[in-house]
Amino acid sequence: MLASAAGDDFQNAWVGPGRAGLGRSGGGARPGAQSPEASADAKDLDTMKEENFNDVSVRSRKRKANVAVFLQDPDEEIAKIDQTVRSQCGAQLWDNDAVCENPCSLIPTPDKEEDDLVYPSSAYDPQSFTPSRASPLPVLNWANREEVWKIMLNKEKTYLKDKHFMQRHPLLQPKMRAVLLDWLMEVCEVYKLHRETFYLAQDFFDRYMATQQNVVKTLLQLIGISSLFIAAKLEEIYPPKLHQFAYVTDGACSGDQILNMELIIMKALKWHLSPLTIVSWLNVYMQVAYLNDVYEVLLPQYPQQIFIQIAELLDLCVLDVGCLEFSYGVLAASALYHFSSSELMQKVSGYQWCDIEKCVKWMVPFAMVIRETGSSKLKHFRGVPAEDAHNIQTHVNSLDLLVSAPLVLQTDT
């Protein structure tokens, strides 16, 4: 309604003076008649519209082509772009008239100098990387399964986490992180965002906080919603608009603040925005576990309800800051173990029992809470295909379950 009214006002404002001018220039002219000057203006306007249309069409095609090339391999493309920019800047240091501008250099990183930050390289050479565990992947008709497995394992070595990052922020409590992530789950369910989107946001938040110091609690919501804003643009086909993310903060964060924090986060992460998340590993394990002789690797083959049960356990575990001690692959394999067997876990993940034993034991109280409360039923969302319903992030009373986990463990012991 508002957009329509604004469009009418704009149209009236643009057409109105033209009509008045025509009336004054030809006082006795009949309706619809145009003066020679008006006719010439109309021809010029048509020519301008045609030129603008052609220009827009060319720009659109270029943009799509660039996106298509970039999406082929984000990490390698970022490394190449960064290397090119650095070489260009180095060549221009001797030219006093040359200016080398980096859009990220204008964004300050609070309490942290650029030289103090250490980031793993995203460049990857499959030939120089030895897998730490055997590949459980089946034969793929679109890629070499060993190379795919190497890339997946390299992601865990590239996207590192700091399990002690809370020590860098003495004003924060672990519970504050849990409250924030629980709220982000609720936002995801409201906007029908995918589980992968939430877990990307969780990864961005934790890795960003590991690069900072002395963050105050009043900034947590802004960092969290900005992380989700980035994740939604990466993962969702139709992500929510900026004003919708600002709306759910109830006035605590404005759109401009989210945009500014978005750039600060991406600069702190060195634009490394494509980790293999916990739910991504779970998808791989489940897919391998339920493949038949005739299979389609790219389409889900596993029961949705079983996936929901394991995902709820991971949703609960990720609220505890202790999850940062384990890799995402280990967390997903440990959750699968609690719903299957050691043999199946080893078959689909390549891990041995000694690799996940510590995580399995850490996960016991959370698994017991899920077992006692029961898993939720598969939710169906309007506008979401039934075959994709299990991938939508849901929200339960995870904070209550998180508090109950230690109590359940004490009762049973």
PDB file of C-alpha atoms in Angstrom, residues 198-343:
ATOM      1  CA  PHE A 198      21.931 -20.952  11.802  1.00  0.00           C
ATOM      2  CA  TYR A 199      25.086 -23.033  12.089  1.00  0.00           C
ATOM      3  CA  LEU A 200      26.923 -20.696   9.744  1.00  0.00           C
ATOM      4  CA  ALA A 201      25.902 -17.785  11.986  1.00  0.00           C
ATOM      5  CA  GLN A 202      27.079 -19.705  15.051  1.00  0.00           C
ATOM      6  CA  ASP A 203      30.434 -20.352  13.401  1.00  0.00           C
ATOM      7  CA  PHE A 204      30.841 -16.710  12.367  1.00  0.00           C
ATOM      8  CA  PHE A 205      29.979 -15.512  15.864  1.00  0.00           C
ATOM      9  CA  ASP A 206      32.395 -17.843  17.670  1.00  0.00           C
ATOM     10  CA  ARG A 207      35.289 -17.203  15.293  1.00  0.00           C
ATOM     11  CA  TYR A 208      34.718 -13.448  15.372  1.00  0.00           C
ATOM     12  CA  MET A 209      34.674 -13.373  19.162  1.00  0.00           C
ATOM     13  CA  ALA A 210      37.978 -15.281  19.162  1.00  0.00           C
ATOM     14  CA  THR A 211      39.599 -12.370  17.300  1.00  0.00           C
ATOM     15  CA  GLN A 212      38.345  -9.685  19.706  1.00  0.00           C
ATOM     16  CA  GLN A 213      38.938  -8.639  23.298  1.00  0.00           C
ATOM     17  CA  ASN A 214      36.776  -7.100  26.009  1.00  0.00           C
ATOM     18  CA  VAL A 215      33.513  -7.146  24.083  1.00  0.00           C
ATOM     19  CA  VAL A 216      30.668  -5.816  26.233  1.00  0.00           C
ATOM     20  CA  LYS A 217      27.363  -7.630  26.531  1.00  0.00           C
ATOM     21  CA  THR A 218      25.422  -4.775  24.931  1.00  0.00           C
ATOM     22  CA  LEU A 219      27.123  -5.610  21.614  1.00  0.00           C
ATOM     23  CA  LEU A 220      26.307  -9.327  21.643  1.00  0.00           C
ATOM     24  CA  GLN A 221      22.900  -8.992  20.012  1.00  0.00           C
ATOM     25  CA  LEU A 222      24.310  -6.797  17.251  1.00  0.00           C
ATOM     26  CA  ILE A 223      27.130  -9.274  16.571  1.00  0.00           C
ATOM     27  CA  GLY A 224      24.690 -12.179  16.600  1.00  0.00           C
ATOM     28  CA  ILE A 225      22.080 -10.689  14.274  1.00  0.00           C
ATOM     29  CA  SER A 226      24.814  -9.445  11.929  1.00  0.00           C
ATOM     30  CA  SER A 227      26.280 -12.959  11.790  1.00  0.00           C
ATOM     31  CA  LEU A 228      22.855 -14.317  10.898  1.00  0.00           C
ATOM     32  CA  PHE A 229      22.440 -11.569   8.302  1.00  0.00           C
ATOM     33  CA  ILE A 230      25.658 -12.688   6.592  1.00  0.00           C
ATOM     34  CA  ALA A 231      24.735 -16.366   6.809  1.00  0.00           C
ATOM     35  CA  ALA A 232      21.271 -15.807   5.337  1.00  0.00           C
ATOM     36  CA  LYS A 233      22.671 -13.968   2.334  1.00  0.00           C
ATOM     37  CA  LEU A 234      25.090 -16.832   1.723  1.00  0.00           C
ATOM     38  CA  GLU A 235      22.696 -19.743   2.208  1.00  0.00           C
ATOM     39  CA  GLU A 236      19.114 -18.654   1.565  1.00  0.00           C
ATOM     40  CA  ILE A 237      17.607 -18.215  -1.895  1.00  0.00           C
ATOM     41  CA  TYR A 238      15.293 -15.481  -0.602  1.00  0.00           C
ATOM     42  CA  PRO A 239      16.889 -14.105   2.580  1.00  0.00           C
ATOM     43  CA  PRO A 240      14.934 -11.706   4.790  1.00  0.00           C
ATOM     44  CA  LYS A 241      15.413  -8.006   4.151  1.00  0.00           C
ATOM     45  CA  LEU A 242      17.674  -5.846   6.268  1.00  0.00           C
ATOM     46  CA  HIS A 243      14.755  -4.116   7.970  1.00  0.00           C
ATOM     47  CA  GLN A 244      13.370  -7.512   9.010  1.00  0.00           C
ATOM     48  CA  PHE A 245      16.586  -8.371  10.837  1.00  0.00           C
ATOM     49  CA  ALA A 246      16.516  -4.977  12.531  1.00  0.00           C
ATOM     50  CA  TYR A 247      12.841  -5.464  13.447  1.00  0.00           C
ATOM     51  CA  VAL A 248      13.405  -8.651  15.466  1.00  0.00           C
ATOM     52  CA  THR A 249      15.868  -6.817  17.718  1.00  0.00           C
ATOM     53  CA  ASP A 250      12.999  -4.624  18.962  1.00  0.00           C
ATOM     54  CA  GLY A 251      14.876  -1.417  18.283  1.00  0.00           C
ATOM     55  CA  ALA A 252      18.172  -2.530  19.803  1.00  0.00           C
ATOM     56  CA  CYS A 253      19.942  -2.618  16.421  1.00  0.00           C
ATOM     57  CA  SER A 254      19.354  -0.406  13.414  1.00  0.00           C
ATOM     58  CA  GLY A 255      19.873  -1.362   9.801  1.00  0.00           C
ATOM     59  CA  ASP A 256      22.945   0.868   9.525  1.00  0.00           C
ATOM     60  CA  GLN A 257      24.477  -0.735  12.599  1.00  0.00           C
ATOM     61  CA  ILE A 258      23.932  -4.214  11.149  1.00  0.00           C
ATOM     62  CA  LEU A 259      25.529  -3.224   7.844  1.00  0.00           C
ATOM     63  CA  ASN A 260      28.530  -1.726   9.610  1.00  0.00           C
ATOM     64  CA  MET A 261      28.969  -4.758  11.873  1.00  0.00           C
ATOM     65  CA  GLU A 262      28.602  -7.054   8.860  1.00  0.00           C
ATOM     66  CA  LEU A 263      31.716  -5.548   7.296  1.00  0.00           C
ATOM     67  CA  ILE A 264      33.625  -5.573  10.580  1.00  0.00           C
ATOM     68  CA  ILE A 265      32.895  -9.290  11.064  1.00  0.00           C
ATOM     69  CA  MET A 266      33.888 -10.227   7.525  1.00  0.00           C
ATOM     70  CA  LYS A 267      37.107  -8.260   7.833  1.00  0.00           C
ATOM     71  CA  ALA A 268      37.929  -9.973  11.135  1.00  0.00           C
ATOM     72  CA  LEU A 269      37.285 -13.377   9.547  1.00  0.00           C
ATOM     73  CA  LYS A 270      39.415 -12.423   6.512  1.00  0.00           C
ATOM     74  CA  TRP A 271      36.371 -13.228   4.351  1.00  0.00           C
ATOM     75  CA  HIS A 272      36.623 -16.940   5.158  1.00  0.00           C
ATOM     76  CA  LEU A 273      32.890 -17.623   5.110  1.00  0.00           C
ATOM     77  CA  SER A 274      32.453 -21.194   3.865  1.00  0.00           C
ATOM     78  CA  PRO A 275      33.150 -23.629   6.715  1.00  0.00           C
ATOM     79  CA  LEU A 276      31.819 -27.169   6.817  1.00  0.00           C
ATOM     80  CA  THR A 277      29.339 -26.820   9.685  1.00  0.00           C
ATOM     81  CA  ILE A 278      28.097 -29.392  12.180  1.00  0.00           C
ATOM     82  CA  VAL A 279      24.851 -29.934  10.308  1.00  0.00           C
ATOM     83  CA  SER A 280      26.772 -30.315   7.035  1.00  0.00           C
ATOM     84  CA  TRP A 281      28.760 -33.180   8.528  1.00  0.00           C
ATOM     85  CA  LEU A 282      25.562 -34.713   9.881  1.00  0.00           C
ATOM     86  CA  ASN A 283      24.021 -34.592   6.410  1.00  0.00           C
ATOM     87  CA  VAL A 284      27.033 -36.419   4.976  1.00  0.00           C
ATOM     88  CA  TYR A 285      26.996 -39.111   7.668  1.00  0.00           C
ATOM     89  CA  MET A 286      23.260 -39.692   7.340  1.00  0.00           C
ATOM     90  CA  GLN A 287      23.448 -39.824   3.563  1.00  0.00           C
ATOM     91  CA  VAL A 288      26.235 -42.420   3.595  1.00  0.00           C
ATOM     92  CA  ALA A 289      24.408 -44.476   6.222  1.00  0.00           C
ATOM     93  CA  TYR A 290      21.227 -44.795   4.150  1.00  0.00           C
ATOM     94  CA  LEU A 291      22.615 -45.186   0.639  1.00  0.00           C
ATOM     95  CA  ASN A 292      21.380 -48.217  -1.273  1.00  0.00           C
ATOM     96  CA  ASP A 293      22.876 -50.042  -4.244  1.00  0.00           C
ATOM     97  CA  VAL A 294      21.043 -47.627  -6.534  1.00  0.00           C
ATOM     98  CA  TYR A 295      21.542 -44.216  -5.011  1.00  0.00           C
ATOM     99  CA  GLU A 296      21.528 -40.525  -5.694  1.00  0.00           C
ATOM    100  CA  VAL A 297      24.131 -38.803  -3.521  1.00  0.00           C
ATOM    101  CA  LEU A 298      22.842 -35.274  -4.085  1.00  0.00           C
ATOM    102  CA  LEU A 299      19.306 -36.019  -2.828  1.00  0.00           C
ATOM    103  CA  PRO A 300      18.491 -36.932   0.805  1.00  0.00           C
ATOM    104  CA  GLN A 301      18.077 -40.680   1.295  1.00  0.00           C
ATOM    105  CA  TYR A 302      17.603 -40.763   5.068  1.00  0.00           C
ATOM    106  CA  PRO A 303      14.376 -40.590   7.154  1.00  0.00           C
ATOM    107  CA  GLN A 304      13.538 -37.027   8.105  1.00  0.00           C
ATOM    108  CA  GLN A 305      12.386 -37.850  11.635  1.00  0.00           C
ATOM    109  CA  ILE A 306      15.683 -39.502  12.566  1.00  0.00           C
ATOM    110  CA  PHE A 307      17.549 -36.499  11.223  1.00  0.00           C
ATOM    111  CA  ILE A 308      15.351 -34.200  13.338  1.00  0.00           C
ATOM    112  CA  GLN A 309      16.134 -36.163  16.514  1.00  0.00           C
ATOM    113  CA  ILE A 310      19.886 -35.990  16.021  1.00  0.00           C
ATOM    114  CA  ALA A 311      19.715 -32.331  14.975  1.00  0.00           C
ATOM    115  CA  GLU A 312      17.854 -31.440  18.181  1.00  0.00           C
ATOM    116  CA  LEU A 313      20.647 -33.006  20.212  1.00  0.00           C
ATOM    117  CA  LEU A 314      23.181 -30.902  18.327  1.00  0.00           C
ATOM    118  CA  ASP A 315      21.020 -27.786  18.787  1.00  0.00           C
ATOM    119  CA  LEU A 316      21.206 -28.343  22.526  1.00  0.00           C
ATOM    120  CA  CYS A 317      24.926 -29.147  22.587  1.00  0.00           C
ATOM    121  CA  VAL A 318      25.939 -26.096  20.588  1.00  0.00           C
ATOM    122  CA  LEU A 319      24.489 -23.808  23.276  1.00  0.00           C
ATOM    123  CA  ASP A 320      27.168 -25.050  25.671  1.00  0.00           C
ATOM    124  CA  VAL A 321      30.489 -23.307  25.152  1.00  0.00           C
ATOM    125  CA  GLY A 322      32.182 -26.642  25.825  1.00  0.00           C
ATOM    126  CA  CYS A 323      31.289 -27.731  22.286  1.00  0.00           C
ATOM    127  CA  LEU A 324      34.129 -25.537  20.986  1.00  0.00           C
ATOM    128  CA  GLU A 325      36.614 -28.084  22.306  1.00  0.00           C
ATOM    129  CA  PHE A 326      35.630 -30.517  19.546  1.00  0.00           C
ATOM    130  CA  SER A 327      35.673 -30.288  15.776  1.00  0.00           C
ATOM    131  CA  TYR A 328      32.387 -30.123  13.900  1.00  0.00           C
ATOM    132  CA  GLY A 329      32.940 -33.578  12.405  1.00  0.00           C
ATOM    133  CA  VAL A 330      33.482 -35.095  15.850  1.00  0.00           C
ATOM    134  CA  LEU A 331      30.358 -33.424  17.256  1.00  0.00           C
ATOM    135  CA  ALA A 332      28.184 -34.751  14.425  1.00  0.00           C
ATOM    136  CA  ALA A 333      29.678 -38.254  14.707  1.00  0.00           C
ATOM    137  CA  SER A 334      29.166 -38.299  18.491  1.00  0.00           C
ATOM    138  CA  ALA A 335      25.531 -37.260  18.142  1.00  0.00           C
ATOM    139  CA  LEU A 336      25.013 -39.997  15.556  1.00  0.00           C
ATOM    140  CA  TYR A 337      26.592 -42.508  17.937  1.00  0.00           C
ATOM    141  CA  HIS A 338      23.967 -41.741  20.602  1.00  0.00           C
ATOM    142  CA  PHE A 339      21.217 -42.704  18.132  1.00  0.00           C
ATOM    143  CA  SER A 340      22.882 -45.673  16.420  1.00  0.00           C
ATOM    144  CA  SER A 341      25.946 -47.788  17.160  1.00  0.00           C
ATOM    145  CA  SER A 342      29.708 -47.579  17.215  1.00  0.00           C
ATOM    146  CA  GLU A 343      29.969 -49.708  14.062  1.00  0.00           C
TER     147      GLU A 343
END
